[in-house]
CSV table of C-alpha atoms and ligand atoms in Angstrom, one decimal:
chain,number,residue,atom,x,y,z
A,1,UNK,CA,16.5,11.9,2.9
A,2,UNK,CA,15.3,12.8,-0.6
A,3,UNK,CA,11.6,12.3,-1.4
A,4,UNK,CA,11.0,11.9,-5.1
A,5,UNK,CA,7.2,11.9,-5.8
A,6,UNK,CA,5.8,11.5,-9.3
A,7,UNK,CA,2.2,11.3,-7.9
A,8,UNK,CA,0.4,13.1,-5.1
A,9,UNK,CA,0.6,12.0,-1.5
A,10,UNK,CA,-0.7,13.1,1.9
A,11,UNK,CA,0.2,10.4,4.2
A,12,UNK,CA,3.2,8.6,2.8
A,13,UNK,CA,5.2,11.8,2.0
A,14,UNK,CA,4.4,13.6,5.2
A,15,UNK,CA,4.9,10.7,7.4
A,16,UNK,CA,8.4,10.1,6.0
A,17,UNK,CA,9.3,13.7,6.3
A,18,UNK,CA,8.1,13.8,9.9
A,19,UNK,CA,9.8,10.5,10.7
A,20,UNK,CA,13.1,11.7,9.3
A,21,UNK,CA,13.0,14.8,11.3
A,22,UNK,CA,12.2,13.0,14.5
A,23,UNK,CA,15.1,10.6,13.9
A,24,UNK,CA,17.4,13.6,13.4
A,25,UNK,CA,17.5,13.7,9.6
A,26,UNK,CA,16.5,16.2,7.1
A,27,UNK,CA,14.0,15.6,4.3
A,28,UNK,CA,14.2,17.3,0.9
A,29,UNK,CA,11.1,16.9,-1.2
A,30,UNK,CA,11.0,17.1,-4.9
A,31,UNK,CA,8.1,16.5,-7.2
A,32,UNK,CA,9.3,15.0,-10.6
A,33,UNK,CA,8.1,18.0,-12.4
A,34,UNK,CA,10.7,20.2,-10.6
A,35,UNK,CA,13.6,17.8,-11.8
A,36,UNK,CA,15.2,17.6,-15.2
A,37,UNK,CA,13.4,14.2,-15.4
A,38,UNK,CA,10.6,16.3,-16.8
A,39,UNK,CA,12.8,17.4,-19.6
A,40,UNK,CA,14.0,13.9,-20.4
A,41,UNK,CA,17.1,13.4,-18.3
A,42,UNK,CA,17.3,9.6,-18.0
A,43,UNK,CA,16.3,8.1,-14.6
A,44,UNK,CA,19.6,6.3,-14.2
A,45,UNK,CA,21.5,9.7,-14.6
A,46,UNK,CA,19.2,11.3,-12.1
A,47,UNK,CA,19.6,8.4,-9.7
A,48,UNK,CA,23.4,8.5,-9.8
A,49,UNK,CA,23.5,12.2,-9.1
A,50,UNK,CA,20.8,12.2,-6.3
A,51,UNK,CA,22.5,9.2,-4.7
A,52,UNK,CA,25.8,11.1,-4.5
A,53,UNK,CA,24.1,13.8,-2.3
A,54,UNK,CA,21.6,11.9,-0.3
A,55,UNK,CA,21.8,8.9,2.3
A,56,UNK,CA,18.3,7.5,1.4
A,57,UNK,CA,15.7,8.0,-1.3
A,58,UNK,CA,12.0,7.6,-0.9
A,59,UNK,CA,10.3,7.3,-4.3
A,60,UNK,CA,6.6,7.2,-5.4
A,61,UNK,CA,6.6,6.5,-9.1
A,62,UNK,CA,4.3,5.5,-11.9
A,63,UNK,CA,6.4,2.7,-13.2
A,64,UNK,CA,8.0,0.2,-10.8
A,65,UNK,CA,10.9,0.1,-13.3
A,66,UNK,CA,11.8,3.6,-12.2
A,67,UNK,CA,12.2,2.7,-8.5
A,68,UNK,CA,14.1,-0.4,-9.6
A,69,UNK,CA,16.5,1.8,-11.6
A,70,UNK,CA,16.9,4.1,-8.6
A,71,UNK,CA,17.8,1.1,-6.4
A,72,UNK,CA,20.3,-0.2,-9.0
A,73,UNK,CA,21.9,3.1,-9.9
A,74,UNK,CA,21.8,5.5,-6.8
A,75,UNK,CA,24.2,3.5,-4.5
A,76,UNK,CA,21.9,4.4,-1.5
A,77,UNK,CA,18.9,2.6,0.0
A,78,UNK,CA,15.7,3.3,-2.0
A,79,UNK,CA,12.3,2.9,-0.3
A,80,UNK,CA,9.4,2.3,-2.7
A,81,UNK,CA,6.6,4.8,-1.5
A,82,UNK,CA,4.1,3.2,-4.1
A,83,UNK,CA,4.5,2.2,-7.7
A,84,UNK,CA,2.0,0.8,-10.1
A,85,UNK,CA,2.7,-2.7,-8.8
A,86,UNK,CA,3.4,-2.3,-5.0
A,87,UNK,CA,2.9,-0.2,-1.9
A,88,UNK,CA,5.2,-2.0,0.5
A,89,UNK,CA,5.6,0.8,3.3
A,90,UNK,CA,1.8,0.8,3.5
A,91,UNK,CA,2.0,-2.8,4.7
A,92,UNK,CA,4.3,-1.9,7.7
A,93,UNK,CA,1.6,0.2,9.2
A,94,UNK,CA,-1.2,-2.1,8.1
A,95,UNK,CA,0.3,-5.2,9.9
A,96,UNK,CA,1.0,-3.1,12.9
A,97,UNK,CA,-2.6,-1.9,13.0
A,98,UNK,CA,-4.0,-5.5,12.7
A,99,UNK,CA,-1.6,-6.6,15.4
A,100,UNK,CA,-2.7,-3.8,17.7
A,101,UNK,CA,-6.4,-4.7,17.1
A,102,UNK,CA,-6.1,-8.5,17.2
A,103,UNK,CA,-2.9,-9.2,19.3
A,104,UNK,CA,-1.4,-11.4,16.6
A,105,UNK,CA,-1.0,-11.8,12.8
A,106,UNK,CA,-0.7,-15.5,12.5
A,107,UNK,CA,-4.1,-17.1,11.6
A,108,UNK,CA,-5.9,-13.8,11.3
A,109,UNK,CA,-8.4,-13.9,8.3
A,110,UNK,CA,-7.8,-10.7,6.2
A,111,UNK,CA,-10.3,-10.2,3.3
A,112,UNK,CA,-9.5,-7.6,0.8
A,113,UNK,CA,-12.5,-6.5,-1.5
A,114,UNK,CA,-12.0,-4.7,-4.7
A,115,UNK,CA,-9.2,-4.0,-7.2
A,116,UNK,CA,-6.2,-6.4,-7.4
A,117,UNK,CA,-3.9,-3.3,-7.4
A,118,UNK,CA,-0.6,-2.2,-5.9
A,119,UNK,CA,-2.0,-2.5,-2.4
A,120,UNK,CA,-3.5,-5.9,-3.1
A,121,UNK,CA,-0.2,-7.1,-4.4
A,122,UNK,CA,1.7,-5.8,-1.3
A,123,UNK,CA,-1.0,-7.1,1.1
A,124,UNK,CA,-0.6,-10.7,-0.4
A,125,UNK,CA,3.2,-10.6,0.3
A,126,UNK,CA,2.8,-8.9,3.8
A,127,UNK,CA,0.1,-11.5,4.9
A,128,UNK,CA,2.0,-14.4,3.5
A,129,UNK,CA,5.1,-13.2,5.4
A,130,UNK,CA,3.4,-12.7,8.6
A,131,UNK,CA,1.4,-15.9,8.5
A,132,UNK,CA,-2.0,-14.2,8.1
A,133,UNK,CA,-4.7,-15.7,5.8
A,134,UNK,CA,-5.6,-13.5,2.9
A,135,UNK,CA,-8.5,-13.7,0.5
A,136,UNK,CA,-8.7,-11.2,-2.3
A,137,UNK,CA,-12.1,-10.8,-3.7
A,138,UNK,CA,-12.1,-8.9,-7.0
A,139,UNK,CA,-14.0,-8.9,-10.3
A,140,UNK,CA,-12.7,-11.1,-13.1
A,141,UNK,CA,-10.1,-9.1,-15.0
A,142,UNK,CA,-8.9,-7.3,-11.9
A,143,UNK,CA,-6.9,-9.9,-10.1
A,144,UNK,CA,-3.7,-9.2,-8.4
A,145,UNK,CA,-0.5,-9.8,-10.4
A,146,UNK,CA,0.1,-13.5,-10.9
A,147,UNK,CA,3.8,-13.0,-9.9
A,148,UNK,CA,2.6,-11.7,-6.5
A,149,UNK,CA,0.2,-14.5,-6.0
A,150,UNK,CA,2.8,-17.1,-6.6
A,151,UNK,CA,5.4,-15.3,-4.5
A,152,UNK,CA,2.8,-15.2,-1.8
A,153,UNK,CA,2.1,-18.9,-2.1
A,154,UNK,CA,5.7,-19.7,-1.8
A,155,UNK,CA,6.1,-17.5,1.4
A,156,UNK,CA,2.9,-19.2,2.8
A,157,UNK,CA,4.5,-22.5,2.4
A,158,UNK,CA,6.9,-21.5,5.2
A,159,UNK,CA,4.4,-19.5,7.4
A,160,UNK,CA,1.3,-21.6,6.9
A,161,UNK,CA,-0.9,-18.8,5.7
A,162,UNK,CA,-3.7,-19.4,3.3
A,163,UNK,CA,-3.8,-17.4,0.1
A,164,UNK,CA,-7.0,-17.3,-2.1
A,165,UNK,CA,-8.2,-15.1,-5.0
A,166,UNK,CA,-12.0,-15.3,-5.6
A,167,UNK,CA,-14.8,-13.3,-7.2
A,168,UNK,CA,-17.5,-13.5,-4.6
A,169,UNK,CA,-17.2,-10.7,-1.9
A,170,UNK,CA,-20.0,-12.0,0.3
A,171,UNK,CA,-18.4,-15.5,0.5
A,172,UNK,CA,-15.0,-14.0,1.0
A,173,UNK,CA,-16.1,-11.8,3.8
A,174,UNK,CA,-17.6,-14.8,5.7
A,175,UNK,CA,-15.6,-15.3,8.9
A,176,UNK,CA,-13.2,-12.4,8.2
A,177,UNK,CA,-11.3,-10.7,11.0
A,178,UNK,CA,-10.4,-7.8,8.9
A,179,UNK,CA,-12.2,-6.3,5.8
A,180,UNK,CA,-9.9,-4.2,3.7
A,181,UNK,CA,-10.6,-2.1,0.7
A,182,UNK,CA,-8.8,0.4,-1.6
A,183,UNK,CA,-9.9,2.7,-4.4
A,184,UNK,CA,-11.4,1.3,-7.6
A,185,UNK,CA,-9.3,3.7,-9.7
A,186,UNK,CA,-5.7,4.2,-8.7
A,187,UNK,CA,-3.6,7.1,-9.7
A,188,UNK,CA,-2.8,6.9,-13.3
A,189,UNK,CA,-5.9,4.9,-14.2
A,190,UNK,CA,-8.3,7.9,-14.5
A,191,UNK,CA,-9.0,7.2,-18.1
A,192,UNK,CA,-10.6,3.8,-17.1
A,193,UNK,CA,-13.0,5.4,-14.5
A,194,UNK,CA,-16.2,4.6,-16.3
A,195,UNK,CA,-15.3,1.0,-17.1
A,196,UNK,CA,-14.1,0.4,-13.5
A,197,UNK,CA,-17.3,1.9,-11.9
A,198,UNK,CA,-19.3,-0.7,-13.7
A,199,UNK,CA,-16.8,-3.6,-13.0
A,200,UNK,CA,-16.6,-3.0,-9.3
A,201,UNK,CA,-20.4,-2.7,-8.5
A,202,UNK,CA,-21.0,-5.1,-5.7
A,203,UNK,CA,-17.5,-4.8,-4.3
A,204,UNK,CA,-18.3,-2.3,-1.7
A,205,UNK,CA,-17.5,-2.5,2.0
A,206,UNK,CA,-20.8,-1.7,3.6
A,207,UNK,CA,-23.0,-2.9,6.5
A,208,UNK,CA,-24.3,-5.9,4.5
A,209,UNK,CA,-20.8,-7.1,3.8
A,210,UNK,CA,-19.7,-6.5,7.4
A,211,UNK,CA,-22.6,-8.7,8.6
A,212,UNK,CA,-20.8,-11.6,6.9
A,213,UNK,CA,-17.6,-11.1,8.7
A,214,UNK,CA,-16.9,-11.8,12.4
A,215,UNK,CA,-18.8,-9.6,14.9
A,216,UNK,CA,-15.6,-8.0,16.0
A,217,UNK,CA,-14.1,-7.6,12.5
A,218,UNK,CA,-12.2,-4.4,11.8
A,219,UNK,CA,-12.5,-2.2,8.7
A,220,UNK,CA,-9.4,-1.0,7.0
A,221,UNK,CA,-8.5,1.3,4.0
A,222,UNK,CA,-5.2,2.8,3.2
A,223,UNK,CA,-6.9,6.1,2.2
A,224,UNK,CA,-7.7,8.3,0.4
A,225,UNK,CA,-11.2,6.9,0.5
A,226,UNK,CA,-14.2,7.5,-1.8
A,227,UNK,CA,-17.3,7.3,0.4
A,228,UNK,CA,-20.2,5.8,-1.5
A,229,UNK,CA,-17.9,4.0,-3.8
A,230,UNK,CA,-15.5,1.3,-2.4
A,231,UNK,CA,-16.7,1.9,1.1
A,232,UNK,CA,-19.8,3.5,2.6
A,233,UNK,CA,-19.5,6.5,5.1
A,234,UNK,CA,-21.1,4.2,7.7
A,235,UNK,CA,-18.4,1.7,7.4
A,236,UNK,CA,-15.6,4.1,7.3
A,237,UNK,CA,-16.8,6.2,10.2
A,238,UNK,CA,-18.3,3.2,12.2
A,239,UNK,CA,-17.1,1.6,15.5
A,240,UNK,CA,-15.4,-1.1,13.6
A,241,UNK,CA,-13.2,1.2,11.5
A,242,UNK,CA,-9.5,1.5,12.4
A,243,UNK,CA,-8.6,3.6,9.4
A,244,UNK,CA,-7.4,6.6,11.5
A,245,UNK,CA,-5.3,4.6,13.6
A,246,UNK,CA,-4.0,2.8,10.3
A,247,UNK,CA,-3.2,6.3,8.9
A,248,UNK,CA,-1.4,7.4,12.1
A,249,UNK,CA,0.6,4.1,12.0
A,250,UNK,CA,2.1,5.2,8.8
A,251,UNK,CA,4.3,7.5,10.7
A,252,UNK,CA,5.8,4.7,12.8
A,253,UNK,CA,6.0,2.5,9.8
A,254,UNK,CA,8.0,5.2,8.0
A,255,UNK,CA,10.3,5.6,11.0
A,256,UNK,CA,10.8,1.8,11.1
A,257,UNK,CA,11.6,1.6,7.4
A,258,UNK,CA,14.2,4.4,7.7
A,259,UNK,CA,15.7,2.9,10.8
A,260,UNK,CA,15.9,-0.5,9.0
A,261,UNK,CA,17.7,0.7,6.0
A,262,UNK,CA,20.0,3.2,7.6
A,263,UNK,CA,21.1,1.3,10.7
A,264,UNK,CA,22.9,-1.3,8.7
A,265,UNK,CA,20.6,-4.1,9.9
A,266,UNK,CA,19.5,-4.7,6.3
A,267,UNK,CA,23.0,-5.8,5.3
A,268,UNK,CA,23.2,-8.0,8.4
B,301,LIG,N1,-2.1,5.6,1.9
B,301,LIG,C1,-1.4,6.4,1.2
B,301,LIG,O1,-0.3,6.0,0.7
B,301,LIG,O2,-1.8,7.6,1.2
B,301,LIG,P1,-1.1,8.9,0.5
B,301,LIG,O3,-1.5,8.6,-1.1
B,301,LIG,O4,-1.8,10.1,0.9
B,301,LIG,O5,0.4,8.8,0.7
B,302,LIG,N1,-4.2,2.1,-5.1
B,302,LIG,C1,-4.0,3.5,-4.8
B,302,LIG,C2,-3.3,3.6,-3.5
B,302,LIG,C3,-3.3,5.1,-3.0
B,302,LIG,C4,-2.5,5.3,-1.7
B,302,LIG,C5,-3.4,4.2,-5.9
B,302,LIG,O1,-2.3,3.7,-6.4
B,302,LIG,O2,-3.8,5.2,-6.2
């Protein structure tokens, strides 16, 4: 298993490495700066060569197009370990965590508060697939990608989940079984920090917002978290938080993703 990471990672990279070892594989990690990619070798050439050495590639990239090119050119299964548009493997552990806490996914009300980013896009698709209801509460101008919203609505047509994008965090939190948040400034957006800090004021998961949700609501965050910005220390460390379980579940999610693409079940 090759891991190609253009951006930092604690959980995703380590969980995939450990999962591969536990399943009898051998992980090889390379940061993009160690490869000839840094000196301008085209992505498609890199993908062809790495694919001829490896059985599976796990890639965290800036542009989603890079992971698409790897999938097209490498000839081996490619797992998206986060791009500017999506974070699909995060969703395996997240859906597992909700299932462990609530005993089902269908009909569960999940409210995501904050930036309509890669995590929000993937959450839309995961909830719509699983039949969970998803409300994204974001400031105007920070909505999830329209392609993801319409894809989610299409999936929801089959599973019965309800999909909403709103701009009122308090209203969105009302009756929620799950309150989920992520960073206001994703990797690669650091130049926008000041603007984003102003835009996301009021989109914090804190005890006031938690009072709007169901009494037994759980609090989720894919991590890394910024205490005092998108979530308070109290909410992150409180009794309703499942973030550490969610983080641990990334290991089982990684193992499941590897088993899925390598066992031949995907083709079936
Ligand atoms: N949640 C998540 O993807 O964490 P890392 O950035 O540490 O991999
Ligand atoms: N939205 C965040 C997720 C980090 C795991 C980012 O892309 O930086």
